[in-house]
Structures are given as structure tokens and as C-alpha cells.
Amino acid sequence: MIVLISFASEFKLFNFRVVLAPLTRSRSYNNVPQPHPILYYSQRASNGGLLISEATGVSETAQGYPNTPGIWTKEQVEAWKPIVDAVHAKGGTFFCQLWHVGRMFDSAGKTPVSSTDKILSPKIGDDGSVISRFIQPRRLRTEEIPDIVNDFRLAARNAIEAGFDGVEIQGANGYLLEQFMKDKVNDRTDEYGGSLENRCRFALEVVEAVVNEIGEERVGIKLSPFSELGECGDSDPNTLGLYMIDAINKFGVLYCHVVEPRMDIVDEKTECVYSLEPMRKAFNGTFMVVGGYDRKDGINAIVENRADLVAYGRLFISNPDLPKRFALDAPLNKYNEKTFYTFDPVLYYTDYPFLE
């Protein structure tokens, strides 16, 4: 059994409670992990703890953005091995996030697949300019869905072959699984559309296939029932979240990683009416939260028993030794958001300074 929590000391409290969130960095050229992530991930494993890889495609059709990694070919599996070894050498536990973007796809030359044929609106920048235009998706045929499920199963097997300790199924953030789960997107009339049970069927078939392939103790899932990211909302997110929790409890997955409802609020004066507390109480495994946490918020979430683990993204990008800085209450490096998805293998990637 993989152990994700330790209480040995205050330092280890931060060390094992603070998780590296899955973060797309767009530096896996031609969808193959490169040598430079060896340093990137090992830096962030310098204090041990749990790391979740950047979103990793389960097939060629799962990819929607340039230079994101995959794990469906032998070449990709071999490329991941030294990265995983480097994390393990630092005492870290490493899970691979398995990903299919669905209609969240802005690369020319391919037709994305989804639960629907509804196209996403263009992505608009702060200055009003169009950052990207999405492509008209093709509605998956009913008989095609088992093939996608099998892609996740094979990707999970490949992840274990690459040395990962387990996998996280990406069922959040507006990507393919969520495009099926949520009623503001899913307009199907087959057994994968309509009722809540039908809309969640695909995601749960993926969970079952992955659990059967690699074991429940090596599987986590990420959910964001309250998010509207990618125009992917639901009319009753509370019920959706609790339905998914009840279902994954039956599969005995190791952890559930949930996005805070507040992450969808853009106006600071708007009060968040939703809470993760019902999902937290209902889930039988390790409960991880993510979304705008700082040091104080993370401590409060643990002390108040609202979570077992807290995942950090942007702060972990700019602070490779984040658990240590939190333990010492040390100052943090500032991140440069404009460089998150650049292709440079060093700049704003492995050159953020440590405390030393």
C-alpha cells in the first residue's frame, strides 16, 4: 500500500502534506519527455513527498496542445523512466496524470472528439485579443467509447512500466471525462447521455478499467464538479460531486483530488456558495484539495480536517523547495505566469532559486 501521509515532524508534515499539482509546461517536444524534466521534477522532489506529473496524453488523439507529453508509445515510456528514477532517488512518490483533452483542442490538422459536437468559444486574452480558436469537435459514436477506455487502461499499464507509483485520472478542468459528466455540455441520447448515471458512465468505466489493470491502491482521480472551465458546467454540481464520490468509493481508489469551488469566481466580492465538505465527508480514501491555496490556507485546511493533502501549482513552479519554505515560513519566489507554457528547457523552468 502506498502511504501518502506522514506525521513524524513539523518538517515532514509539510513535506508529505504539500503535493506538486499536475502542471502543463509544454516542454515535451513532439510529445516525448525530454532530459530536462529530470532536473525539473527532481528539484521539486528534493524534500520527498508526492508529485503528480503534468497532464500526459493516453493516445495520439488525446493530445490538444503542443509539446505536451504522452505515454502511449514505447519511446515515451522509455523517456519517462529516467525522470521517474530521479524523483525516486530524492525519496519522492510520483503519480502520472492520464489525460484526454476532448474538445479542449486548438491544434490544426486534426478533428477533436467529445461527448458533443458543440464547439468552444474562442479564448480571449486580457487585452481583448483572440489567444486561440478551438476546432469543431466530432461527437464520439457509442461504439468508439470502449476504445477510449482501453486507451486509459493501456496508458496506466505503461505508467507502471515507466516506474510511476500510480496514476491520476484527469476527470476535471473541462477535459474529455468532464465533457461527458456535465449536463451543460453532454447532449447525448444514448447510454452515455441524459441521466446523471449515464453521464458519469464513461468516467467510471475508465476508473474501473484502470483499477483492474494496476490495482486500486495505485489510482487517484481528479474532479472539479463546481468548475465552469472550458464552458463545462453542470446544473447541480453538488449532486454530481457526491454521485462520483459514492461511485469511486466502491472501486477503493487511493485518493480523490478536487478543485475548490472558489476557483471559478472572478469577482472577489462574490461569495462562494459551494463547499467541498460533503465530498470530504463522503469519501473513504485520502482527500486532496487544490485551488488558490497559500501557506496559511493550506495549514487551516489540514488543521480543520477539510483535507488530508493540499496540492500547489504556481507556487511550486517558482519555488522548487516549497515544502521547506513552508516549514520555515520563508519568503517565496514570485512566479512569471507568462512563461508557464514557453518551450525553453531552462528559463523559468529549472532556474528558479532554492533558499540556499
Tab-separated table of N, CA and C in Angstrom, residues 275-342:
chain	number	residue	atom	x	y	z
A	275	SER	N	-19.321	24.205	-1.172
A	275	SER	CA	-18.278	23.720	-0.274
A	275	SER	C	-17.910	22.291	-0.643
A	276	LEU	N	-16.634	21.945	-0.389
A	276	LEU	CA	-16.184	20.574	-0.609
A	276	LEU	C	-16.459	19.678	0.592
A	277	GLU	N	-16.987	20.235	1.655
A	277	GLU	CA	-17.177	19.463	2.888
A	277	GLU	C	-18.012	18.198	2.686
A	278	PRO	N	-19.130	18.242	1.949
A	278	PRO	CA	-19.890	16.990	1.771
A	278	PRO	C	-19.089	15.914	1.041
A	279	MET	N	-18.301	16.304	0.053
A	279	MET	CA	-17.484	15.331	-0.659
A	279	MET	C	-16.398	14.788	0.255
A	280	ARG	N	-15.808	15.669	1.056
A	280	ARG	CA	-14.774	15.255	2.004
A	280	ARG	C	-15.323	14.213	2.975
A	281	LYS	N	-16.484	14.466	3.515
A	281	LYS	CA	-17.062	13.538	4.490
A	281	LYS	C	-17.463	12.213	3.856
A	282	ALA	N	-17.848	12.250	2.588
A	282	ALA	CA	-18.345	11.040	1.936
A	282	ALA	C	-17.245	10.131	1.414
A	283	PHE	N	-16.050	10.701	1.160
A	283	PHE	CA	-15.002	9.903	0.527
A	283	PHE	C	-14.263	9.053	1.544
A	284	ASN	N	-13.989	7.806	1.182
A	284	ASN	CA	-13.365	6.857	2.109
A	284	ASN	C	-11.838	6.890	2.080
A	285	GLY	N	-11.250	7.496	1.045
A	285	GLY	CA	-9.800	7.479	0.915
A	285	GLY	C	-9.166	8.807	1.290
A	286	THR	N	-7.975	9.043	0.763
A	286	THR	CA	-7.242	10.287	1.013
A	286	THR	C	-7.847	11.397	0.162
A	287	PHE	N	-8.151	12.521	0.797
A	287	PHE	CA	-8.832	13.640	0.130
A	287	PHE	C	-7.841	14.780	-0.067
A	288	MET	N	-7.631	15.143	-1.322
A	288	MET	CA	-6.686	16.183	-1.688
A	288	MET	C	-7.450	17.366	-2.282
A	289	VAL	N	-7.035	18.578	-1.921
A	289	VAL	CA	-7.679	19.774	-2.457
A	289	VAL	C	-6.654	20.615	-3.196
A	290	VAL	N	-7.147	21.418	-4.141
A	290	VAL	CA	-6.284	22.302	-4.911
A	290	VAL	C	-7.091	23.531	-5.312
A	291	GLY	N	-6.390	24.671	-5.437
A	291	GLY	CA	-7.072	25.854	-5.924
A	291	GLY	C	-6.828	27.105	-5.110
A	292	GLY	N	-5.761	27.825	-5.448
A	292	GLY	CA	-5.522	29.131	-4.845
A	292	GLY	C	-5.058	29.102	-3.403
A	293	TYR	N	-4.533	27.989	-2.941
A	293	TYR	CA	-4.064	27.905	-1.559
A	293	TYR	C	-2.727	28.597	-1.384
A	294	ASP	N	-2.563	29.277	-0.243
A	294	ASP	CA	-1.250	29.728	0.195
A	294	ASP	C	-0.876	28.909	1.433
A	295	ARG	N	0.194	29.295	2.099
A	295	ARG	CA	0.656	28.526	3.255
A	295	ARG	C	-0.412	28.487	4.348
A	296	LYS	N	-0.956	29.653	4.685
A	296	LYS	CA	-1.936	29.737	5.773
A	296	LYS	C	-3.198	28.952	5.450
A	297	ASP	N	-3.692	29.107	4.228
A	297	ASP	CA	-4.898	28.381	3.827
A	297	ASP	C	-4.679	26.867	3.891
A	298	GLY	N	-3.494	26.438	3.449
A	298	GLY	CA	-3.195	25.019	3.472
A	298	GLY	C	-3.152	24.465	4.880
A	299	ILE	N	-2.516	25.196	5.787
A	299	ILE	CA	-2.455	24.764	7.188
A	299	ILE	C	-3.852	24.659	7.769
A	300	ASN	N	-4.668	25.680	7.505
A	300	ASN	CA	-6.032	25.674	8.038
A	300	ASN	C	-6.840	24.494	7.498
A	301	ALA	N	-6.658	24.176	6.219
A	301	ALA	CA	-7.398	23.061	5.628
A	301	ALA	C	-7.066	21.748	6.328
A	302	ILE	N	-5.787	21.578	6.688
A	302	ILE	CA	-5.361	20.353	7.374
A	302	ILE	C	-5.823	20.351	8.828
A	303	VAL	N	-5.595	21.458	9.534
A	303	VAL	CA	-5.940	21.542	10.953
A	303	VAL	C	-7.444	21.369	11.163
A	304	GLU	N	-8.227	21.937	10.246
A	304	GLU	CA	-9.689	21.859	10.363
A	304	GLU	C	-10.250	20.579	9.745
A	305	ASN	N	-9.354	19.698	9.322
A	305	ASN	CA	-9.726	18.396	8.763
A	305	ASN	C	-10.608	18.525	7.520
A	306	ARG	N	-10.350	19.549	6.716
A	306	ARG	CA	-11.061	19.708	5.453
A	306	ARG	C	-10.346	18.994	4.312
A	307	ALA	N	-9.115	18.533	4.594
A	307	ALA	CA	-8.335	17.827	3.582
A	307	ALA	C	-7.221	17.058	4.266
A	308	ASP	N	-6.737	16.019	3.565
A	308	ASP	CA	-5.549	15.298	4.014
A	308	ASP	C	-4.291	15.852	3.365
A	309	LEU	N	-4.431	16.308	2.120
A	309	LEU	CA	-3.311	16.811	1.334
A	309	LEU	C	-3.745	18.077	0.610
A	310	VAL	N	-2.770	18.962	0.347
A	310	VAL	CA	-3.042	20.190	-0.396
A	310	VAL	C	-2.070	20.273	-1.562
A	311	ALA	N	-2.601	20.399	-2.774
A	311	ALA	CA	-1.766	20.489	-3.968
A	311	ALA	C	-1.526	21.952	-4.324
A	312	TYR	N	-0.295	22.233	-4.746
A	312	TYR	CA	0.104	23.587	-5.119
A	312	TYR	C	0.660	23.574	-6.534
A	313	GLY	N	0.283	24.575	-7.308
A	313	GLY	CA	0.734	24.664	-8.690
A	313	GLY	C	1.716	25.788	-8.916
A	314	ARG	N	1.204	27.006	-9.067
A	314	ARG	CA	2.048	28.147	-9.416
A	314	ARG	C	3.158	28.386	-8.402
A	315	LEU	N	2.843	28.217	-7.115
A	315	LEU	CA	3.884	28.434	-6.097
A	315	LEU	C	4.976	27.375	-6.186
A	316	PHE	N	4.625	26.167	-6.612
A	316	PHE	CA	5.622	25.096	-6.746
A	316	PHE	C	6.458	25.290	-8.008
A	317	ILE	N	5.899	25.932	-9.026
A	317	ILE	CA	6.685	26.241	-10.213
A	317	ILE	C	7.855	27.141	-9.844
A	318	SER	N	7.595	28.179	-9.074
A	318	SER	CA	8.628	29.181	-8.779
A	318	SER	C	9.419	28.896	-7.514
A	319	ASN	N	9.004	27.881	-6.756
A	319	ASN	CA	9.704	27.514	-5.521
A	319	ASN	C	9.921	26.008	-5.495
A	320	PRO	N	11.018	25.531	-6.091
A	320	PRO	CA	11.238	24.086	-6.157
A	320	PRO	C	11.341	23.426	-4.787
A	321	ASP	N	11.668	24.212	-3.758
A	321	ASP	CA	11.754	23.702	-2.389
A	321	ASP	C	10.575	24.199	-1.555
A	322	LEU	N	9.397	24.236	-2.131
A	322	LEU	CA	8.225	24.823	-1.463
A	322	LEU	C	7.929	24.209	-0.095
A	323	PRO	N	7.937	22.878	0.087
A	323	PRO	CA	7.657	22.345	1.425
A	323	PRO	C	8.629	22.873	2.479
A	324	LYS	N	9.900	22.999	2.116
A	324	LYS	CA	10.886	23.520	3.069
A	324	LYS	C	10.595	24.982	3.394
A	325	ARG	N	10.272	25.757	2.384
A	325	ARG	CA	9.957	27.175	2.625
A	325	ARG	C	8.727	27.311	3.518
A	326	PHE	N	7.727	26.461	3.290
A	326	PHE	CA	6.550	26.491	4.146
A	326	PHE	C	6.903	26.113	5.579
A	327	ALA	N	7.734	25.087	5.752
A	327	ALA	CA	8.115	24.638	7.090
A	327	ALA	C	8.851	25.729	7.863
A	328	LEU	N	9.683	26.491	7.133
A	328	LEU	CA	10.467	27.568	7.763
A	328	LEU	C	9.750	28.907	7.718
A	329	ASP	N	8.584	28.956	7.078
A	329	ASP	CA	7.851	30.202	6.840
A	329	ASP	C	8.763	31.229	6.163
A	330	ALA	N	9.501	30.741	5.166
A	330	ALA	CA	10.476	31.571	4.457
A	330	ALA	C	9.804	32.324	3.305
A	331	PRO	N	10.439	33.401	2.828
A	331	PRO	CA	9.889	34.132	1.684
A	331	PRO	C	9.822	33.248	0.444
A	332	LEU	N	8.898	33.574	-0.456
A	332	LEU	CA	8.709	32.793	-1.674
A	332	LEU	C	9.150	33.576	-2.907
A	333	ASN	N	9.711	32.857	-3.884
A	333	ASN	CA	9.983	33.459	-5.184
A	333	ASN	C	8.655	33.775	-5.876
A	334	LYS	N	8.633	34.829	-6.660
A	334	LYS	CA	7.450	35.153	-7.447
A	334	LYS	C	7.495	34.402	-8.762
A	335	TYR	N	6.354	33.950	-9.213
A	335	TYR	CA	6.280	33.250	-10.500
A	335	TYR	C	5.979	34.246	-11.618
A	336	ASN	N	6.344	33.845	-12.825
A	336	ASN	CA	6.084	34.644	-14.018
A	336	ASN	C	5.089	33.867	-14.878
A	337	GLU	N	3.824	34.223	-14.779
A	337	GLU	CA	2.761	33.454	-15.413
A	337	GLU	C	2.893	33.406	-16.937
A	338	LYS	N	3.489	34.420	-17.520
A	338	LYS	CA	3.614	34.468	-18.976
A	338	LYS	C	4.584	33.411	-19.509
A	339	THR	N	5.372	32.806	-18.624
A	339	THR	CA	6.380	31.829	-19.061
A	339	THR	C	5.980	30.385	-18.761
A	340	PHE	N	4.768	30.177	-18.252
A	340	PHE	CA	4.365	28.826	-17.849
A	340	PHE	C	4.429	27.839	-19.017
A	341	TYR	N	4.070	28.290	-20.222
A	341	TYR	CA	3.938	27.374	-21.352
A	341	TYR	C	4.936	27.652	-22.470
A	342	THR	N	6.015	28.349	-22.142
A	342	THR	CA	7.053	28.545	-23.146
A	342	THR	C	7.823	27.243	-23.316
